[in-house]
Tab-separated table of C-alpha atoms in Angstrom:
chain	number	residue	atom	x	y	z
L	1	LEU	CA	62.310	228.335	-61.352
L	2	ASN	CA	64.673	230.902	-59.884
L	3	GLN	CA	66.802	228.284	-58.050
L	4	PRO	CA	70.406	227.627	-59.220
L	5	LEU	CA	70.581	224.850	-61.847
L	6	LEU	CA	71.580	221.482	-60.587
L	7	THR	CA	73.667	219.077	-62.600
L	8	ALA	CA	73.512	215.313	-62.538
L	9	PRO	CA	76.723	213.289	-62.628
L	10	ASP	CA	77.314	211.374	-65.835
L	11	THR	CA	78.726	208.127	-67.128
L	12	LEU	CA	80.745	207.056	-70.091
L	13	LEU	CA	79.001	204.608	-72.322
L	14	ALA	CA	80.686	202.031	-74.440
L	15	SER	CA	79.769	204.119	-77.561
L	16	GLY	CA	81.926	206.946	-76.155
L	17	ALA	CA	78.988	209.176	-75.323
L	18	ARG	CA	78.438	210.572	-71.838
L	19	MET	CA	74.998	209.993	-70.373
L	20	PRO	CA	73.734	211.898	-67.263
L	21	LEU	CA	72.974	209.458	-64.524
L	22	ILE	CA	69.702	211.190	-63.679
L	23	GLY	CA	67.232	211.880	-66.498
L	24	PHE	CA	63.720	213.049	-66.819
L	25	GLY	CA	61.153	210.362	-67.594
L	26	THR	CA	58.171	211.626	-69.480
L	27	PHE	CA	55.610	208.602	-69.429
L	28	PRO	CA	52.623	208.925	-69.312
L	29	LEU	CA	52.596	212.718	-69.945
L	30	ARG	CA	51.200	213.778	-73.270
L	31	GLY	CA	50.419	217.116	-75.074
L	32	GLN	CA	50.680	220.324	-73.299
L	33	ALA	CA	51.252	218.675	-69.952
L	34	ALA	CA	54.286	216.934	-71.388
L	35	ARG	CA	55.599	220.007	-72.977
L	36	ASP	CA	55.273	222.049	-69.750
L	37	ALA	CA	56.877	219.347	-67.629
L	38	VAL	CA	59.866	218.946	-70.004
L	39	SER	CA	60.255	222.776	-70.126
L	40	ALA	CA	60.205	222.801	-66.315
L	41	ALA	CA	62.734	219.923	-66.146
L	42	LEU	CA	65.043	221.639	-68.464
L	43	ALA	CA	64.799	224.810	-66.337
L	44	ALA	CA	65.484	222.765	-63.292
L	45	GLY	CA	68.767	221.496	-64.789
L	46	TYR	CA	67.815	218.105	-66.360
L	47	ARG	CA	69.831	217.452	-69.514
L	48	SER	CA	68.668	213.892	-70.209
L	49	LEU	CA	65.194	213.309	-71.401
L	50	ASP	CA	63.556	209.914	-71.758
L	51	THR	CA	60.654	209.425	-74.173
L	52	ALA	CA	59.419	206.721	-76.537
L	53	MET	CA	57.508	206.290	-79.723
L	54	ARG	CA	54.939	204.472	-77.634
L	55	TYR	CA	54.384	207.411	-75.267
L	56	ARG	CA	52.901	209.605	-77.925
L	57	ASN	CA	54.697	212.639	-76.595
L	58	GLU	CA	57.869	212.837	-78.734
L	59	ASP	CA	56.428	216.009	-80.453
L	60	ALA	CA	55.712	217.580	-77.071
L	61	VAL	CA	59.222	216.796	-75.897
L	62	GLY	CA	60.686	218.223	-79.158
L	63	ALA	CA	58.557	221.384	-78.713
L	64	ALA	CA	59.971	221.940	-75.248
L	65	ILE	CA	63.582	221.330	-76.469
L	66	ALA	CA	62.959	223.790	-79.295
L	67	ALA	CA	61.526	226.421	-76.876
L	68	GLY	CA	64.475	225.969	-74.502
L	69	THR	CA	67.845	227.668	-74.494
L	70	GLN	CA	69.970	224.622	-73.906
L	71	PRO	CA	72.579	223.839	-76.526
L	72	ARG	CA	71.870	220.628	-78.395
L	73	GLU	CA	75.285	219.256	-77.469
L	74	ASP	CA	74.347	219.554	-73.691
L	75	LEU	CA	71.270	217.458	-74.138
L	76	PHE	CA	70.898	213.653	-74.033
L	77	VAL	CA	67.675	212.518	-75.704
L	78	THR	CA	66.488	208.928	-75.406
L	79	THR	CA	63.637	207.483	-77.347
L	80	LYS	CA	62.517	203.894	-77.928
L	81	LEU	CA	61.422	201.716	-80.887
L	82	ALA	CA	57.930	200.419	-80.394
L	83	THR	CA	57.601	196.606	-80.432
L	84	ASP	CA	55.164	196.582	-83.371
L	85	GLN	CA	57.794	198.248	-85.646
L	86	VAL	CA	59.776	195.143	-86.400
L	87	GLY	CA	60.626	195.468	-90.116
L	88	TYR	CA	59.849	199.178	-90.059
L	89	GLU	CA	62.668	200.397	-87.882
L	90	ARG	CA	64.014	203.056	-90.188
L	91	GLU	CA	60.578	204.500	-90.798
L	92	ALA	CA	59.963	204.573	-87.074
L	93	LEU	CA	63.260	206.333	-86.383
L	94	ALA	CA	62.472	208.900	-89.019
L	95	GLY	CA	59.218	209.574	-87.297
L	96	SER	CA	60.914	209.925	-83.929
L	97	ILE	CA	63.602	212.198	-85.296
L	98	SER	CA	60.945	214.298	-86.994
L	99	ASN	CA	58.584	214.519	-83.946
L	100	LEU	CA	61.511	215.411	-81.706
L	101	GLY	CA	62.825	217.977	-84.162
L	102	LEU	CA	66.327	216.724	-83.868
L	103	ALA	CA	69.095	215.822	-86.326
L	104	PHE	CA	69.980	212.659	-84.320
L	105	ILE	CA	69.012	210.733	-81.258
L	106	ASP	CA	71.416	210.256	-78.413
L	107	LEU	CA	70.172	206.865	-77.288
L	108	TRP	CA	67.703	204.619	-79.181
L	109	LEU	CA	66.301	201.577	-77.363
L	110	ILE	CA	64.329	198.633	-78.488
L	111	HIS	CA	61.404	199.136	-76.046
L	112	TRP	CA	60.531	195.469	-75.396
L	113	PRO	CA	62.032	192.144	-76.728
L	114	PRO	CA	59.670	191.367	-79.639
L	115	GLY	CA	57.711	188.230	-78.922
L	116	GLY	CA	60.268	187.508	-76.119
L	117	SER	CA	63.006	187.096	-78.690
L	118	PRO	CA	66.247	189.206	-78.643
L	119	GLY	CA	64.925	190.991	-81.755
L	120	ILE	CA	68.056	190.448	-83.801
L	121	SER	CA	66.672	191.806	-87.067
L	122	SER	CA	65.730	195.022	-85.394
L	123	TRP	CA	69.103	195.156	-83.614
L	124	ARG	CA	70.806	195.061	-86.942
L	125	LYS	CA	68.746	197.947	-88.179
L	126	LEU	CA	69.717	199.947	-85.072
L	127	LEU	CA	73.318	199.304	-85.766
L	128	GLU	CA	72.908	200.513	-89.343
L	129	ALA	CA	71.227	203.737	-88.011
L	130	ARG	CA	74.176	204.343	-85.772
L	131	GLU	CA	76.553	203.842	-88.721
L	132	ASP	CA	74.518	206.397	-90.612
L	133	GLY	CA	74.894	208.951	-87.982
L	134	LEU	CA	71.230	209.092	-86.998
L	135	VAL	CA	71.831	207.681	-83.572
L	136	ARG	CA	74.809	208.068	-81.097
L	137	SER	CA	74.137	205.178	-78.631
L	138	LEU	CA	72.002	202.028	-78.731
L	139	GLY	CA	70.274	199.922	-76.155
L	140	VAL	CA	67.432	197.777	-75.091
L	141	SER	CA	64.654	197.967	-72.482
L	142	ASN	CA	63.043	195.215	-70.529
L	143	TYR	CA	65.659	192.656	-71.717
L	144	SER	CA	66.981	189.698	-69.730
L	145	ILE	CA	70.697	188.858	-69.870
L	146	GLU	CA	69.811	185.874	-72.066
L	147	GLN	CA	68.195	188.279	-74.546
L	148	ILE	CA	71.159	190.674	-74.517
L	149	ASP	CA	73.538	187.731	-75.013
L	150	GLY	CA	71.372	186.808	-78.038
L	151	LEU	CA	72.180	190.253	-79.611
L	152	ILE	CA	75.838	189.962	-78.767
L	153	THR	CA	76.168	186.445	-80.146
L	154	ALA	CA	74.396	187.377	-83.402
L	155	THR	CA	76.096	190.637	-84.067
L	156	GLY	CA	79.200	190.963	-81.800
L	157	VAL	CA	77.817	194.284	-80.495
L	158	ALA	CA	76.457	194.767	-77.022
L	159	PRO	CA	73.884	197.344	-76.095
L	160	ASP	CA	75.319	200.487	-74.660
L	161	VAL	CA	72.422	200.653	-72.240
L	162	ALA	CA	69.931	198.255	-70.746
L	163	GLN	CA	66.902	199.974	-69.257
L	164	LEU	CA	64.502	198.098	-67.010
L	165	SER	CA	62.144	198.667	-64.123
L	166	TRP	CA	64.567	198.893	-61.270
L	167	SER	CA	64.067	200.019	-57.700
L	168	PRO	CA	65.258	198.681	-54.332
L	169	ILE	CA	62.587	195.993	-54.332
L	170	GLU	CA	63.658	194.918	-57.791
L	171	PHE	CA	67.511	195.128	-57.260
L	172	ASP	CA	69.283	192.233	-58.804
L	173	PRO	CA	73.000	192.100	-58.197
L	174	VAL	CA	73.421	189.211	-60.638
L	175	TYR	CA	71.834	191.325	-63.544
L	176	LEU	CA	73.912	194.316	-62.592
L	177	ASP	CA	77.109	192.375	-62.525
L	178	ALA	CA	76.280	190.578	-65.824
L	179	CYS	CA	75.684	193.947	-67.413
L	180	ARG	CA	78.935	195.322	-66.162
L	181	GLU	CA	80.803	192.276	-67.507
L	182	ARG	CA	79.390	193.014	-70.924
L	183	GLY	CA	80.019	196.783	-70.851
L	184	VAL	CA	76.315	197.521	-70.580
L	185	GLN	CA	75.069	200.500	-68.565
L	186	VAL	CA	72.067	199.740	-66.495
L	187	SER	CA	69.303	202.388	-66.472
L	188	ALA	CA	66.295	202.379	-64.161
L	189	HIS	CA	62.901	203.324	-65.258
L	190	SER	CA	60.121	203.668	-62.661
L	191	PRO	CA	62.956	203.989	-60.117
L	192	ILE	CA	60.751	205.315	-57.337
L	193	ARG	CA	57.273	203.966	-58.118
L	194	ASN	CA	57.693	200.350	-57.306
L	195	THR	CA	59.208	200.481	-53.921
L	196	PRO	CA	57.038	201.500	-50.937
L	197	ARG	CA	57.975	204.991	-49.784
L	198	ASP	CA	57.252	204.085	-46.247
L	199	HIS	CA	59.606	201.197	-46.187
L	200	PRO	CA	61.377	201.432	-42.795
L	201	VAL	CA	64.812	200.950	-44.151
L	202	LEU	CA	64.349	203.870	-46.589
L	203	THR	CA	62.627	206.165	-44.112
L	204	GLU	CA	65.326	205.706	-41.568
L	205	ILE	CA	68.123	206.400	-43.962
L	206	ALA	CA	66.295	209.339	-45.417
L	207	GLY	CA	65.775	210.743	-41.866
L	208	ALA	CA	69.441	210.316	-41.046
L	209	HIS	CA	70.514	212.420	-44.026
L	210	GLY	CA	67.628	214.862	-43.824
L	211	ARG	CA	66.584	213.810	-47.421
L	212	SER	CA	63.439	212.288	-48.970
L	213	VAL	CA	62.943	208.599	-49.672
L	214	PRO	CA	63.005	209.355	-53.534
L	215	GLN	CA	66.377	211.144	-53.080
L	216	VAL	CA	67.773	208.146	-51.090
L	217	ILE	CA	66.593	205.754	-53.915
L	218	LEU	CA	68.132	207.854	-56.602
L	219	ARG	CA	71.387	208.331	-54.636
L	220	TRP	CA	71.510	204.559	-54.093
L	221	ASN	CA	71.206	204.098	-57.903
L	222	ILE	CA	74.008	206.551	-58.510
L	223	GLN	CA	76.302	204.895	-56.062
L	224	HIS	CA	75.632	201.624	-57.870
L	225	GLY	CA	76.520	203.295	-61.093
L	226	VAL	CA	72.955	202.857	-62.289
L	227	ALA	CA	71.280	205.664	-64.345
L	228	ALA	CA	67.721	206.619	-63.539
L	229	VAL	CA	64.850	208.454	-65.210
L	230	PRO	CA	62.290	209.472	-62.538
L	231	LYS	CA	59.177	211.234	-63.697
L	232	SER	CA	57.330	214.001	-61.984
L	233	ALA	CA	55.189	216.735	-63.289
L	234	ASN	CA	55.793	218.745	-60.109
L	235	PRO	CA	58.559	221.231	-60.509
L	236	ALA	CA	59.559	221.057	-56.818
L	237	ARG	CA	59.878	217.310	-57.015
L	238	MET	CA	61.725	217.566	-60.252
L	239	ALA	CA	64.412	219.663	-58.529
L	240	GLU	CA	64.419	217.359	-55.497
L	241	ASN	CA	65.040	214.310	-57.734
L	242	LEU	CA	67.990	216.056	-59.294
L	243	ASP	CA	69.399	217.140	-56.042
L	244	VAL	CA	71.112	213.994	-55.066
L	245	VAL	CA	74.781	214.837	-55.174
L	246	GLY	CA	75.198	216.586	-51.919
L	247	PHE	CA	75.138	213.561	-49.624
L	248	THR	CA	76.600	209.947	-49.701
L	249	LEU	CA	75.182	206.669	-48.490
L	250	SER	CA	77.577	204.585	-46.333
L	251	ALA	CA	78.416	200.974	-47.282
L	252	ASP	CA	76.097	199.795	-44.573
L	253	GLU	CA	73.278	201.887	-45.828
L	254	MET	CA	73.818	200.704	-49.396
L	255	ALA	CA	73.747	197.112	-48.171
L	256	ALA	CA	70.635	197.658	-46.151
L	257	ILE	CA	68.788	199.080	-49.228
L	258	ASP	CA	70.109	196.265	-51.345
L	259	ALA	CA	68.676	193.809	-48.899
L	260	ILE	CA	65.106	195.177	-49.489
L	261	SER	CA	65.217	193.064	-52.689
L	262	PRO	CA	64.191	189.437	-52.589
L	263	HIS	CA	66.985	188.827	-55.054
L	264	VAL	CA	69.583	189.545	-52.269
L	265	SER	CA	70.078	186.772	-49.835
L	266	SER	CA	70.640	187.869	-46.305
A	28	MET	CA	47.899	216.949	-90.885
A	29	SER	CA	50.095	214.116	-89.482
A	30	SER	CA	48.387	211.191	-87.842
A	31	LEU	CA	49.927	212.163	-84.506
A	32	THR	CA	48.701	215.666	-84.711
A	33	GLN	CA	45.271	214.421	-85.749
A	34	LEU	CA	45.186	212.035	-82.741
A	35	GLN	CA	46.094	214.959	-80.344
A	36	SER	CA	43.696	217.356	-81.880
A	37	LEU	CA	40.893	214.814	-81.158
A	38	SER	CA	42.078	213.954	-77.723
A	39	HIS	CA	39.349	215.967	-76.045
A	40	LEU	CA	36.641	213.698	-77.363
A	41	PRO	CA	35.211	211.223	-74.773
A	42	VAL	CA	35.414	208.466	-77.339
A	43	ALA	CA	39.146	209.249	-77.737
A	44	ASP	CA	39.631	208.400	-74.116
A	45	ALA	CA	38.026	204.974	-74.573
A	46	VAL	CA	40.237	204.465	-77.669
A	47	ARG	CA	43.286	205.489	-75.765
A	48	VAL	CA	42.404	202.852	-73.155
A	49	ALA	CA	41.825	200.139	-75.853
A	50	GLU	CA	45.201	201.006	-77.419
A	51	ILE	CA	46.887	200.724	-74.075
A	52	GLY	CA	45.384	197.248	-74.030
A	53	TYR	CA	46.786	196.584	-77.376
A	54	THR	CA	50.215	197.656	-76.096
A	55	ALA	CA	49.883	195.331	-73.207
A	56	VAL	CA	49.422	192.439	-75.639
A	57	ILE	CA	52.100	193.387	-78.168
A	58	ASP	CA	54.793	194.328	-75.745
A	59	ARG	CA	54.602	191.260	-73.543
A	60	PHE	CA	53.417	188.588	-76.012
A	61	THR	CA	55.536	185.475	-76.031
A	62	ARG	CA	55.056	181.864	-76.936
A	63	ARG	CA	54.718	180.928	-73.295
A	64	LEU	CA	51.636	182.962	-72.583
A	65	SER	CA	47.962	181.797	-72.546
A	66	LEU	CA	44.924	183.911	-73.228
A	67	THR	CA	44.403	184.151	-69.460
A	68	ASP	CA	47.900	185.613	-69.134
A	69	VAL	CA	47.342	188.013	-71.942
A	70	SER	CA	44.081	189.053	-70.536
A	71	ALA	CA	45.472	189.567	-67.119
A	72	ASN	CA	48.129	191.913	-68.504
A	73	VAL	CA	45.540	193.807	-70.494
A	74	GLY	CA	43.174	194.033	-67.560
A	75	ARG	CA	45.830	195.628	-65.364
A	76	SER	CA	46.812	198.089	-68.022
A	77	VAL	CA	43.274	199.011	-68.934
A	78	GLY	CA	42.393	199.385	-65.288
A	79	ASN	CA	45.508	201.551	-64.553
A	80	ALA	CA	44.452	203.755	-67.457
A	81	GLY	CA	41.100	204.364	-66.019
A	82	GLY	CA	39.103	202.087	-68.257
A	83	SER	CA	37.365	198.688	-68.084
A	84	PRO	CA	36.636	195.875	-70.613
A	85	ALA	CA	33.592	196.577	-72.775
A	86	ALA	CA	31.021	194.270	-74.144
A	87	PHE	CA	31.350	194.118	-77.954
A	88	PRO	CA	28.647	191.754	-79.300
A	89	GLU	CA	29.160	193.062	-82.738
A	90	LEU	CA	32.460	191.167	-82.928
A	91	ALA	CA	30.521	187.891	-82.907
A	92	ALA	CA	28.895	188.953	-86.149
A	93	VAL	CA	32.186	190.142	-87.660
A	94	GLY	CA	34.430	187.330	-86.674
A	95	SER	CA	32.124	184.503	-85.444
A	96	PRO	CA	32.888	182.545	-83.480
A	97	VAL	CA	34.738	184.517	-80.804
A	98	TRP	CA	36.139	183.862	-77.388
A	99	GLN	CA	36.369	186.742	-74.863
A	100	GLU	CA	38.349	186.910	-71.708
A	101	GLY	CA	38.266	190.420	-70.144
A	102	ALA	CA	38.957	193.023	-72.709
A	103	VAL	CA	40.576	190.480	-75.119
A	104	TRP	CA	38.835	188.697	-77.901
A	105	VAL	CA	40.224	185.893	-80.019
A	106	PHE	CA	38.761	184.156	-83.095
A	107	GLU	CA	40.247	180.747	-83.049
A	108	GLU	CA	39.811	178.090	-80.373
A	109	ARG	CA	43.585	177.203	-80.572
A	110	HIS	CA	44.296	180.752	-79.253
A	111	THR	CA	42.112	180.343	-76.199
A	112	HIS	CA	44.979	178.481	-74.421
A	113	GLY	CA	48.737	178.626	-74.573
A	114	PRO	CA	51.384	178.190	-75.454
A	115	TYR	CA	51.428	179.941	-78.780
A	116	ASP	CA	53.904	177.628	-80.154
A	117	LYS	CA	52.017	176.831	-83.358
A	118	PRO	CA	52.866	178.604	-86.575
A	119	GLY	CA	50.471	181.144	-87.973
A	120	PRO	CA	48.824	184.419	-87.123
A	121	VAL	CA	47.180	185.287	-83.798
A	122	GLY	CA	44.442	187.704	-84.422
A	123	PHE	CA	42.844	189.513	-81.442
A	124	ALA	CA	40.672	192.504	-80.672
A	125	ILE	CA	40.577	194.715	-77.582
A	126	SER	CA	37.382	196.504	-76.503
A	127	ALA	CA	37.431	198.950	-73.734
A	128	GLN	CA	35.217	201.567	-72.190
A	129	ALA	CA	35.990	204.864	-70.529
A	130	SER	CA	34.308	208.268	-70.125
A	131	GLY	CA	30.921	206.693	-70.941
A	132	THR	CA	32.036	205.582	-74.439
A	133	GLN	CA	33.499	202.535	-76.124
A	134	GLY	CA	36.557	201.937	-78.332
A	135	ALA	CA	38.011	198.971	-80.052
A	136	VAL	CA	41.129	198.034	-81.923
A	137	ALA	CA	42.296	194.753	-83.519
A	138	ALA	CA	45.557	193.421	-84.680
A	139	THR	CA	47.297	190.268	-85.926
A	140	VAL	CA	50.637	189.152	-84.627
A	141	VAL	CA	53.084	186.436	-85.879
A	142	LEU	CA	56.036	185.137	-83.960
A	143	ASP	CA	57.783	183.544	-86.956
A	144	GLU	CA	58.634	184.947	-90.361
A	145	PRO	CA	55.259	184.980	-92.216
A	146	THR	CA	54.873	182.895	-95.426
A	147	PRO	CA	54.511	184.775	-98.672
A	148	ARG	CA	50.827	183.624	-98.684
A	149	LEU	CA	50.138	185.033	-95.257
A	150	ARG	CA	51.829	188.244	-96.146
A	151	ARG	CA	49.788	188.451	-99.282
A	152	HIS	CA	46.507	187.905	-97.489
A	153	ALA	CA	47.317	190.243	-94.648
A	154	SER	CA	48.312	192.935	-97.111
A	155	GLY	CA	45.042	192.365	-99.053
A	156	LEU	CA	42.900	192.661	-95.912
A	157	SER	CA	44.816	195.756	-94.821
A	158	GLY	CA	44.324	197.328	-98.233
A	159	ALA	CA	40.540	196.508	-98.039
A	160	LEU	CA	40.239	198.248	-94.651
A	161	GLU	CA	42.198	201.266	-96.053
A	162	ALA	CA	39.792	201.304	-98.976
A	163	ALA	CA	36.935	201.469	-96.558
A	164	LEU	CA	38.621	204.201	-94.499
A	165	ALA	CA	39.357	206.240	-97.660
A	166	LEU	CA	35.653	206.421	-98.506
A	167	ILE	CA	34.288	207.333	-95.109
A	168	ARG	CA	33.125	210.929	-94.753
A	169	ASP	CA	30.089	212.904	-93.679
A	170	GLY	CA	27.140	212.008	-95.908
A	171	VAL	CA	28.467	208.766	-97.398
A	172	GLU	CA	26.142	205.745	-97.287
A	173	ALA	CA	27.443	202.999	-95.148
A	174	ARG	CA	26.785	200.420	-97.819
A	175	ALA	CA	29.078	202.380	-100.125
A	176	VAL	CA	31.875	201.880	-97.546
A	177	ALA	CA	31.061	198.189	-97.426
A	178	ALA	CA	31.100	197.907	-101.174
A	179	ALA	CA	34.444	199.478	-101.283
A	180	TYR	CA	35.714	197.129	-98.675
A	181	HIS	CA	34.387	194.015	-100.509
A	182	ASP	CA	35.707	195.265	-103.935
A	183	ALA	CA	39.132	195.433	-102.413
A	184	VAL	CA	38.828	192.114	-100.869
A	185	GLY	CA	37.818	190.708	-104.239
A	186	ARG	CA	40.926	192.301	-105.843
A	187	ALA	CA	43.239	191.131	-103.148
A	188	ASP	CA	42.929	187.375	-103.626
A	189	LEU	CA	41.017	187.124	-100.391
A	190	ALA	CA	37.635	186.240	-101.912
A	191	GLY	CA	38.376	182.623	-101.487
A	192	GLN	CA	39.292	183.120	-97.940
A	193	VAL	CA	35.897	184.690	-96.889
A	194	PRO	CA	34.013	185.372	-94.824
A	195	ALA	CA	36.018	188.540	-94.996
A	196	THR	CA	33.702	190.942	-93.329
A	197	LEU	CA	33.719	194.499	-92.151
A	198	GLY	CA	31.738	195.476	-89.122
A	199	VAL	CA	31.147	198.978	-88.279
A	200	PRO	CA	29.576	199.459	-84.788
A	201	VAL	CA	28.715	202.993	-83.828
A	202	VAL	CA	30.358	203.520	-80.488
A	203	ALA	CA	29.554	207.143	-79.833
A	204	GLY	CA	25.989	206.345	-78.835
A	205	ALA	CA	25.548	204.120	-75.822
A	206	ALA	CA	23.469	201.439	-77.349
A	207	HIS	CA	23.053	202.218	-81.037
A	208	THR	CA	24.995	199.851	-83.277
A	209	LEU	CA	25.320	199.550	-86.962
A	210	ARG	CA	26.798	196.955	-89.202
A	211	VAL	CA	27.574	198.310	-92.584
A	212	ASP	CA	26.740	195.078	-94.299
A	213	ALA	CA	23.265	195.122	-92.784
A	214	ALA	CA	22.578	198.797	-92.678
A	215	LYS	CA	20.952	199.445	-95.977
A	216	GLY	CA	20.825	203.052	-96.692
A	217	ALA	CA	22.330	204.254	-93.417
A	218	VAL	CA	24.211	207.471	-93.886
A	219	LEU	CA	27.415	208.262	-91.925
A	220	ARG	CA	27.344	211.612	-90.162
A	221	GLU	CA	30.006	213.988	-88.907
A	222	GLY	CA	30.791	213.326	-85.327
A	223	GLU	CA	29.892	209.659	-85.322
A	224	SER	CA	32.568	207.242	-84.039
A	225	LEU	CA	32.881	203.896	-85.671
A	226	ALA	CA	34.982	200.774	-84.879
A	227	LEU	CA	35.910	199.175	-88.178
A	228	MET	CA	36.980	195.563	-87.921
A	229	ALA	CA	38.276	193.791	-90.917
A	230	PHE	CA	38.377	190.052	-90.605
A	231	ALA	CA	39.449	187.162	-92.812
A	232	ARG	CA	39.605	183.426	-92.049
A	233	THR	CA	42.421	182.051	-94.142
A	234	GLU	CA	44.221	178.810	-94.633
A	235	ASP	CA	46.901	180.034	-92.206
A	236	GLY	CA	44.492	181.285	-89.551
A	237	VAL	CA	42.384	184.433	-88.762
A	238	ILE	CA	43.715	187.770	-89.805
A	239	THR	CA	42.054	190.862	-88.447
A	240	PHE	CA	42.751	194.508	-88.318
A	241	GLY	CA	40.619	197.070	-86.536
A	242	THR	CA	40.541	200.784	-85.695
A	243	THR	CA	38.161	203.347	-84.269
A	244	ILE	CA	37.544	206.427	-86.251
A	245	ARG	CA	35.586	209.600	-86.161
A	246	VAL	CA	33.537	210.663	-89.186
A	247	SER	CA	34.245	214.177	-90.404
A	248	SER	CA	33.547	216.249	-93.437
A	249	ASP	CA	37.174	215.649	-94.480
A	250	GLY	CA	37.100	211.969	-94.048
A	251	ALA	CA	37.828	209.236	-91.420
A	252	GLN	CA	39.867	210.506	-88.552
A	253	ARG	CA	41.589	207.591	-86.852
A	254	LEU	CA	41.383	207.777	-82.969
A	255	ASP	CA	44.224	205.160	-82.421
A	256	GLY	CA	47.603	204.925	-83.916
A	257	ILE	CA	48.142	201.158	-84.174
A	258	PRO	CA	49.532	199.819	-87.516
A	259	LEU	CA	46.959	198.258	-89.835
A	260	ARG	CA	49.401	195.559	-90.975
A	261	LEU	CA	50.763	192.225	-89.788
A	262	ILE	CA	52.738	192.741	-86.538
A	263	GLU	CA	55.886	190.642	-86.674
A	264	LEU	CA	57.142	189.938	-83.114
A	265	ARG	CA	60.466	188.136	-83.911
């Protein structure tokens, strides 16, 4: 890409680390396709990369990082502990670190609540890994507030980040407020996929700003203080998804998008 | 060669695509398994995931011989009647298999989950069965007789305090060919050949419940190349 690099705004996590609000999601890319996409994302200006043990692409993400010119301190790399690794957390982390070719992980998430439980034994292992300097920030994925509270009650430590499937149609102000009260940063995976792109509210707002519907959705997330990790293997769309700082949604527009969700009462 | 590198080096094989889909089905079970689910719920999750991945449930009649009796719903197979309906609020293991087809081939995996801390006895039996499957895997290579693989498996079962829990069986269907199947126990004199793909299903009916582990491999001159990456051990979801 010969375009100027774009930069995503970032947020301060409870751990003290700064996390870009727009990251690059890598599921379900694998192998060379994953490596090429991550390289293109880095060239486009992404500095936050989201992978998982489960995705089987950590080595491809690592290869793209190694081939890139971005200093390690400028990158924010997230990976996730697979659900079937309860009791084997440290071995799994060692595998992720090795596959990524990094000395530490910026953000390590429990990918799913194991068996629907909070996964307290795994959470303790994550905390140990952070104490040992292998991980900077910790979090969970696909957790309810009750499951997050289970971790806090057992250990006194809240996740830095809670990632979940989050788009206008899934917007839940109660969840967002509960996370804020606990100092937990919400992060959206599949931020664009689950809401119809032809939704009239979104197309009207996109038209008013001369932007695409995905850009409006990502901007809506940023203005809610929610991080997002859109995935695209298309370099033009990668750049488009990162280019969401040059416009602002009005309070009425934010409310109209919020109201797409069945969780928001009109 | 790391297991991950091995997986990716084999990703061009049609059977690898079917195994990838079966493994996605496994993930759909593991990631969303809770006490509240029923087999129908689990199967629905798996069906969506398998379909989204470009595959479909596969017939797998060999499982009936390995872990008889079996109950199938979609791509999911279970081996105990108590696991055919939820909730999974009883102690003990839940063994299941996933069979899927894609790219004209078939792949299968099997696993056993527990939602509570396993008893020492269950851990011992699971470890023993896992070790027996590993013993079979270690022997597989081009030119080896299938019955030698079965013998290694049963020797390990005998050493692992599982003999009293039998039938601990090992089924080895050939999935590379469309219809040709082989069970090691029954295949006197059959010789494994490079390029064949086999689904190995280890199965034991214990006092605590059925334990099963399963993987799909490709026979090579260097040994068994696993096409999936699922752990061959008890999966503790707690």
